[in-house]
């Protein structure tokens, strides 16, 4: 009975084709086949097809992003983790091959006459030169190969994590840069409003001195001045915080020439989204790919756990030369060798192997849930970005019209106030409405630019 299994065992050893890991199948994506209809969106390239250098059009921003990619510590850490995983993969891959060691040794001993058979002191010399391998495991059941493949999947997962970190960093730098530009514009608006209010306050004071205005009008004019003065101080503080945030991302001093001006300008091209874009595109996102590689690693680990239930075959062998004299070490007849194969068969381990296998299976189930959850999160991020994008043009057009109408209303109210036809209260209300509309317009323009960046990022973004 035992002899009948030797041909099968020999075939397994020579072929090395036994793999106990389950066949990998990509889990079903728990999301809709496509996002909401996007017929109003233009057809063209999607985020993953456009490199970030092509997407961000402002050269100052692009240079800051390049500095961040060179200096940012989060990205450095992600790169070091990739390098470490790559080294660990090489270690596991090396286990597939026997390790050969060469050694040369000499032993010298002296036996006193009182202990020797001849009654005289004896000095002996032994020399040896050997080439051998130690405890090389024949990977009959694929344990070593599974450990190698598991390390490879971990390396690939961290590679995708690094890609995701880079895409996020590029997007964060752009968002911080645009936020600084918007706050610069808000500060300029507040300064212009303060200048205007100071002029109005001075005019109201002079009118009051001549009896043309009431003390109430003077007090009302002063409140607008102090409110504008407070806004100026607030935005000055916010700009300093914006610079600190940008400096942290870039991890170096910020060259003044690369900072935005006092007007929020377009810094990113619009990412065109084809109508009816399939949600399967999400499977190319780096975070989704990373989750899938982690799932594959857990699946492979089941094979390594199963192999522990089967015999383990190891080989130890060496060959060389031995001699009592150094001169005779390589002479004819001095050859020596040893060959020590061994097989270990698990009999009783108190349930350790079974528990290890159960743990590996549960870990795979955990990673399936993690992968599907990552897909769901990615789907929602894209859906939310598309939802914002679908109404932005109309919102900006409406806000622009509101700002224009508020400006006209203020100009008319101010002219009537200066002509003495109405009280300062009407002019003040019109000025506040204009100021608020202008601030909201800046915010909406920032939202539109940020949405482009967000959409580019959540679609997988070009990272090269």
Short mmCIF file of N, CA, C and O in Angstrom, two decimals, residues 117-177:
data_model
loop_
_atom_site.label_atom_id
_atom_site.label_comp_id
_atom_site.label_asym_id
_atom_site.label_seq_id
_atom_site.Cartn_x
_atom_site.Cartn_y
_atom_site.Cartn_z
N UNK A 117 47.20 5.45 24.38
CA UNK A 117 47.45 4.01 24.40
C UNK A 117 48.93 3.67 24.31
O UNK A 117 49.36 2.59 24.73
N UNK A 118 49.71 4.57 23.72
CA UNK A 118 51.14 4.31 23.53
C UNK A 118 51.98 4.77 24.71
O UNK A 118 53.16 4.45 24.80
N UNK A 119 51.39 5.49 25.59
CA UNK A 119 52.14 6.00 26.73
C UNK A 119 52.90 7.26 26.43
O UNK A 119 53.59 7.80 27.30
N UNK A 120 52.81 7.76 25.21
CA UNK A 120 53.48 9.01 24.83
C UNK A 120 52.43 10.01 24.37
O UNK A 120 51.33 9.64 23.93
N UNK A 121 52.75 11.27 24.48
CA UNK A 121 51.81 12.31 24.06
C UNK A 121 51.55 12.22 22.56
O UNK A 121 52.47 11.95 21.77
N UNK A 122 50.29 12.46 22.19
CA UNK A 122 49.90 12.37 20.78
C UNK A 122 49.24 13.69 20.37
O UNK A 122 48.33 14.18 21.06
N UNK A 123 49.71 14.24 19.27
CA UNK A 123 49.10 15.45 18.70
C UNK A 123 48.45 15.07 17.37
O UNK A 123 49.11 14.49 16.50
N UNK A 124 47.14 15.44 17.22
CA UNK A 124 46.42 15.08 15.98
C UNK A 124 45.88 16.34 15.31
O UNK A 124 45.60 17.34 15.96
N UNK A 125 45.71 16.22 13.99
CA UNK A 125 45.22 17.33 13.18
C UNK A 125 44.12 16.80 12.25
O UNK A 125 44.28 15.75 11.63
N UNK A 126 43.01 17.51 12.15
CA UNK A 126 41.94 17.17 11.21
C UNK A 126 41.58 18.42 10.40
O UNK A 126 41.33 19.48 10.97
N UNK A 127 41.55 18.25 9.07
CA UNK A 127 41.20 19.34 8.18
C UNK A 127 40.03 18.91 7.31
O UNK A 127 39.92 17.74 6.91
N UNK A 128 39.12 19.86 7.01
CA UNK A 128 37.98 19.52 6.13
C UNK A 128 37.56 20.74 5.33
O UNK A 128 37.69 21.88 5.80
N UNK A 129 37.11 20.48 4.11
CA UNK A 129 36.53 21.51 3.24
C UNK A 129 35.22 20.95 2.70
O UNK A 129 35.22 19.86 2.11
N UNK A 130 34.11 21.67 2.93
CA UNK A 130 32.81 21.12 2.58
C UNK A 130 31.92 22.15 1.90
O UNK A 130 32.04 23.36 2.12
N UNK A 131 31.03 21.65 1.05
CA UNK A 131 29.99 22.43 0.40
C UNK A 131 28.68 21.72 0.67
O UNK A 131 28.55 20.53 0.35
N UNK A 132 27.71 22.42 1.29
CA UNK A 132 26.50 21.70 1.66
C UNK A 132 25.29 22.60 1.77
O UNK A 132 25.37 23.82 1.70
N UNK A 133 24.14 21.97 1.92
CA UNK A 133 22.88 22.68 2.15
C UNK A 133 22.28 22.15 3.44
O UNK A 133 22.47 20.99 3.80
N UNK A 134 21.53 23.01 4.10
CA UNK A 134 21.00 22.66 5.41
C UNK A 134 19.50 22.88 5.47
O UNK A 134 19.01 23.98 5.16
N UNK A 135 18.76 21.82 5.81
CA UNK A 135 17.31 21.88 6.06
C UNK A 135 16.57 22.56 4.92
O UNK A 135 15.75 23.45 5.14
N UNK A 136 16.84 22.15 3.69
CA UNK A 136 16.10 22.68 2.55
C UNK A 136 14.76 21.97 2.44
O UNK A 136 14.70 20.75 2.33
N UNK A 137 13.67 22.75 2.49
CA UNK A 137 12.33 22.16 2.46
C UNK A 137 11.88 21.94 1.03
O UNK A 137 11.87 22.88 0.22
N UNK A 138 11.52 20.69 0.72
CA UNK A 138 10.90 20.41 -0.57
C UNK A 138 9.46 20.88 -0.51
O UNK A 138 8.66 20.37 0.28
N UNK A 139 9.13 21.85 -1.35
CA UNK A 139 7.82 22.49 -1.26
C UNK A 139 6.76 21.65 -1.97
O UNK A 139 6.17 22.05 -2.97
N UNK A 140 6.50 20.47 -1.41
CA UNK A 140 5.57 19.52 -2.04
C UNK A 140 4.15 20.06 -2.04
O UNK A 140 3.42 19.94 -3.03
N UNK A 141 3.74 20.69 -0.96
CA UNK A 141 2.35 21.12 -0.82
C UNK A 141 2.17 22.64 -0.96
O UNK A 141 1.15 23.19 -0.58
N UNK A 142 3.19 23.30 -1.48
CA UNK A 142 3.05 24.71 -1.82
C UNK A 142 3.11 25.68 -0.67
O UNK A 142 2.80 26.86 -0.85
N UNK A 143 3.55 25.26 0.51
CA UNK A 143 3.58 26.17 1.65
C UNK A 143 4.51 27.36 1.40
O UNK A 143 4.14 28.52 1.61
N UNK A 144 5.73 27.04 0.94
CA UNK A 144 6.71 28.10 0.73
C UNK A 144 6.28 29.02 -0.41
O UNK A 144 6.40 30.25 -0.33
N UNK A 145 5.74 28.44 -1.47
CA UNK A 145 5.28 29.26 -2.58
C UNK A 145 4.10 30.14 -2.17
O UNK A 145 3.99 31.29 -2.61
N UNK A 146 3.23 29.63 -1.33
CA UNK A 146 2.11 30.44 -0.87
C UNK A 146 2.60 31.60 -0.01
O UNK A 146 2.08 32.72 -0.10
N UNK A 147 3.60 31.34 0.83
CA UNK A 147 4.16 32.42 1.64
C UNK A 147 4.82 33.48 0.75
O UNK A 147 4.74 34.68 1.04
N UNK A 148 5.46 33.02 -0.32
CA UNK A 148 6.06 33.97 -1.27
C UNK A 148 4.98 34.80 -1.94
O UNK A 148 5.08 36.04 -2.04
N UNK A 149 3.92 34.15 -2.43
CA UNK A 149 2.84 34.87 -3.12
C UNK A 149 2.10 35.81 -2.16
O UNK A 149 1.66 36.89 -2.56
N UNK A 150 1.98 35.38 -0.91
CA UNK A 150 1.35 36.25 0.09
C UNK A 150 2.16 37.52 0.28
O UNK A 150 1.62 38.64 0.33
N UNK A 151 3.49 37.37 0.36
CA UNK A 151 4.36 38.54 0.50
C UNK A 151 4.27 39.43 -0.74
O UNK A 151 4.32 40.67 -0.63
N UNK A 152 4.13 38.82 -1.92
CA UNK A 152 4.00 39.60 -3.15
C UNK A 152 2.72 40.43 -3.13
O UNK A 152 2.73 41.62 -3.48
N UNK A 153 1.61 39.83 -2.71
CA UNK A 153 0.35 40.57 -2.65
C UNK A 153 0.42 41.70 -1.63
O UNK A 153 -0.13 42.78 -1.85
N UNK A 154 1.09 41.46 -0.51
CA UNK A 154 1.27 42.54 0.47
C UNK A 154 2.08 43.69 -0.11
O UNK A 154 1.78 44.87 0.13
N UNK A 155 3.11 43.34 -0.89
CA UNK A 155 3.92 44.36 -1.55
C UNK A 155 3.09 45.16 -2.54
O UNK A 155 3.14 46.40 -2.58
N UNK A 156 2.28 44.46 -3.34
CA UNK A 156 1.43 45.14 -4.33
C UNK A 156 0.39 46.02 -3.65
O UNK A 156 0.06 47.11 -4.14
N UNK A 157 -0.15 45.55 -2.51
CA UNK A 157 -1.13 46.35 -1.77
C UNK A 157 -0.50 47.66 -1.28
O UNK A 157 -1.11 48.74 -1.39
N UNK A 158 0.71 47.58 -0.77
CA UNK A 158 1.38 48.79 -0.28
C UNK A 158 1.78 49.71 -1.44
O UNK A 158 1.82 50.94 -1.27
N UNK A 159 2.06 49.12 -2.59
CA UNK A 159 2.35 49.94 -3.77
C UNK A 159 1.13 50.77 -4.15
O UNK A 159 1.24 51.97 -4.47
N UNK A 160 -0.05 50.15 -4.11
CA UNK A 160 -1.28 50.88 -4.39
C UNK A 160 -1.57 51.92 -3.31
O UNK A 160 -2.08 53.01 -3.60
N UNK A 161 -1.23 51.59 -2.06
CA UNK A 161 -1.41 52.56 -0.97
C UNK A 161 -0.53 53.79 -1.21
O UNK A 161 -0.95 54.93 -0.96
N UNK A 162 0.68 53.55 -1.71
CA UNK A 162 1.55 54.67 -2.02
C UNK A 162 0.94 55.52 -3.14
O UNK A 162 0.96 56.76 -3.09
N UNK A 163 0.40 54.89 -4.16
CA UNK A 163 -0.27 55.63 -5.23
C UNK A 163 -1.41 56.47 -4.68
O UNK A 163 -1.58 57.63 -5.04
N UNK A 164 -2.20 55.86 -3.81
CA UNK A 164 -3.33 56.58 -3.21
C UNK A 164 -2.83 57.77 -2.40
O UNK A 164 -3.42 58.86 -2.44
N UNK A 165 -1.75 57.58 -1.66
CA UNK A 165 -1.18 58.67 -0.87
C UNK A 165 -0.71 59.80 -1.77
O UNK A 165 -0.91 60.99 -1.47
N UNK A 166 -0.11 59.45 -2.90
CA UNK A 166 0.39 60.48 -3.81
C UNK A 166 -0.77 61.26 -4.43
O UNK A 166 -0.72 62.50 -4.52
N UNK A 167 -1.81 60.55 -4.85
CA UNK A 167 -2.97 61.23 -5.43
C UNK A 167 -3.60 62.16 -4.40
O UNK A 167 -3.95 63.31 -4.71
N UNK A 168 -3.75 61.67 -3.17
CA UNK A 168 -4.34 62.50 -2.11
C UNK A 168 -3.47 63.72 -1.83
O UNK A 168 -3.99 64.83 -1.61
N UNK A 169 -2.15 63.54 -1.83
CA UNK A 169 -1.24 64.66 -1.56
C UNK A 169 -1.36 65.73 -2.64
O UNK A 169 -1.46 66.93 -2.33
N UNK A 170 -1.36 65.32 -3.89
CA UNK A 170 -1.50 66.28 -4.99
C UNK A 170 -2.81 67.05 -4.86
O UNK A 170 -2.86 68.27 -5.05
N UNK A 171 -3.89 66.33 -4.53
CA UNK A 171 -5.20 66.97 -4.38
C UNK A 171 -5.23 67.90 -3.18
O UNK A 171 -5.80 69.00 -3.24
N UNK A 172 -4.62 67.49 -2.07
CA UNK A 172 -4.63 68.31 -0.86
C UNK A 172 -3.84 69.60 -1.06
O UNK A 172 -4.24 70.67 -0.58
N UNK A 173 -2.71 69.52 -1.76
CA UNK A 173 -1.93 70.72 -2.04
C UNK A 173 -2.75 71.68 -2.90
O UNK A 173 -2.78 72.89 -2.64
N UNK A 174 -3.43 71.14 -3.90
CA UNK A 174 -4.25 72.00 -4.77
C UNK A 174 -5.39 72.64 -3.98
O UNK A 174 -5.66 73.84 -4.15
N UNK A 175 -6.04 71.87 -3.13
CA UNK A 175 -7.15 72.41 -2.34
C UNK A 175 -6.65 73.49 -1.38
O UNK A 175 -7.29 74.55 -1.24
N UNK A 176 -5.51 73.25 -0.73
CA UNK A 176 -4.95 74.24 0.19
C UNK A 176 -4.54 75.50 -0.56
O UNK A 176 -4.73 76.63 -0.08
N UNK A 177 -3.98 75.34 -1.75
CA UNK A 177 -3.54 76.49 -2.56
C UNK A 177 -4.75 77.31 -2.99
O UNK A 177 -4.74 78.54 -2.92
#
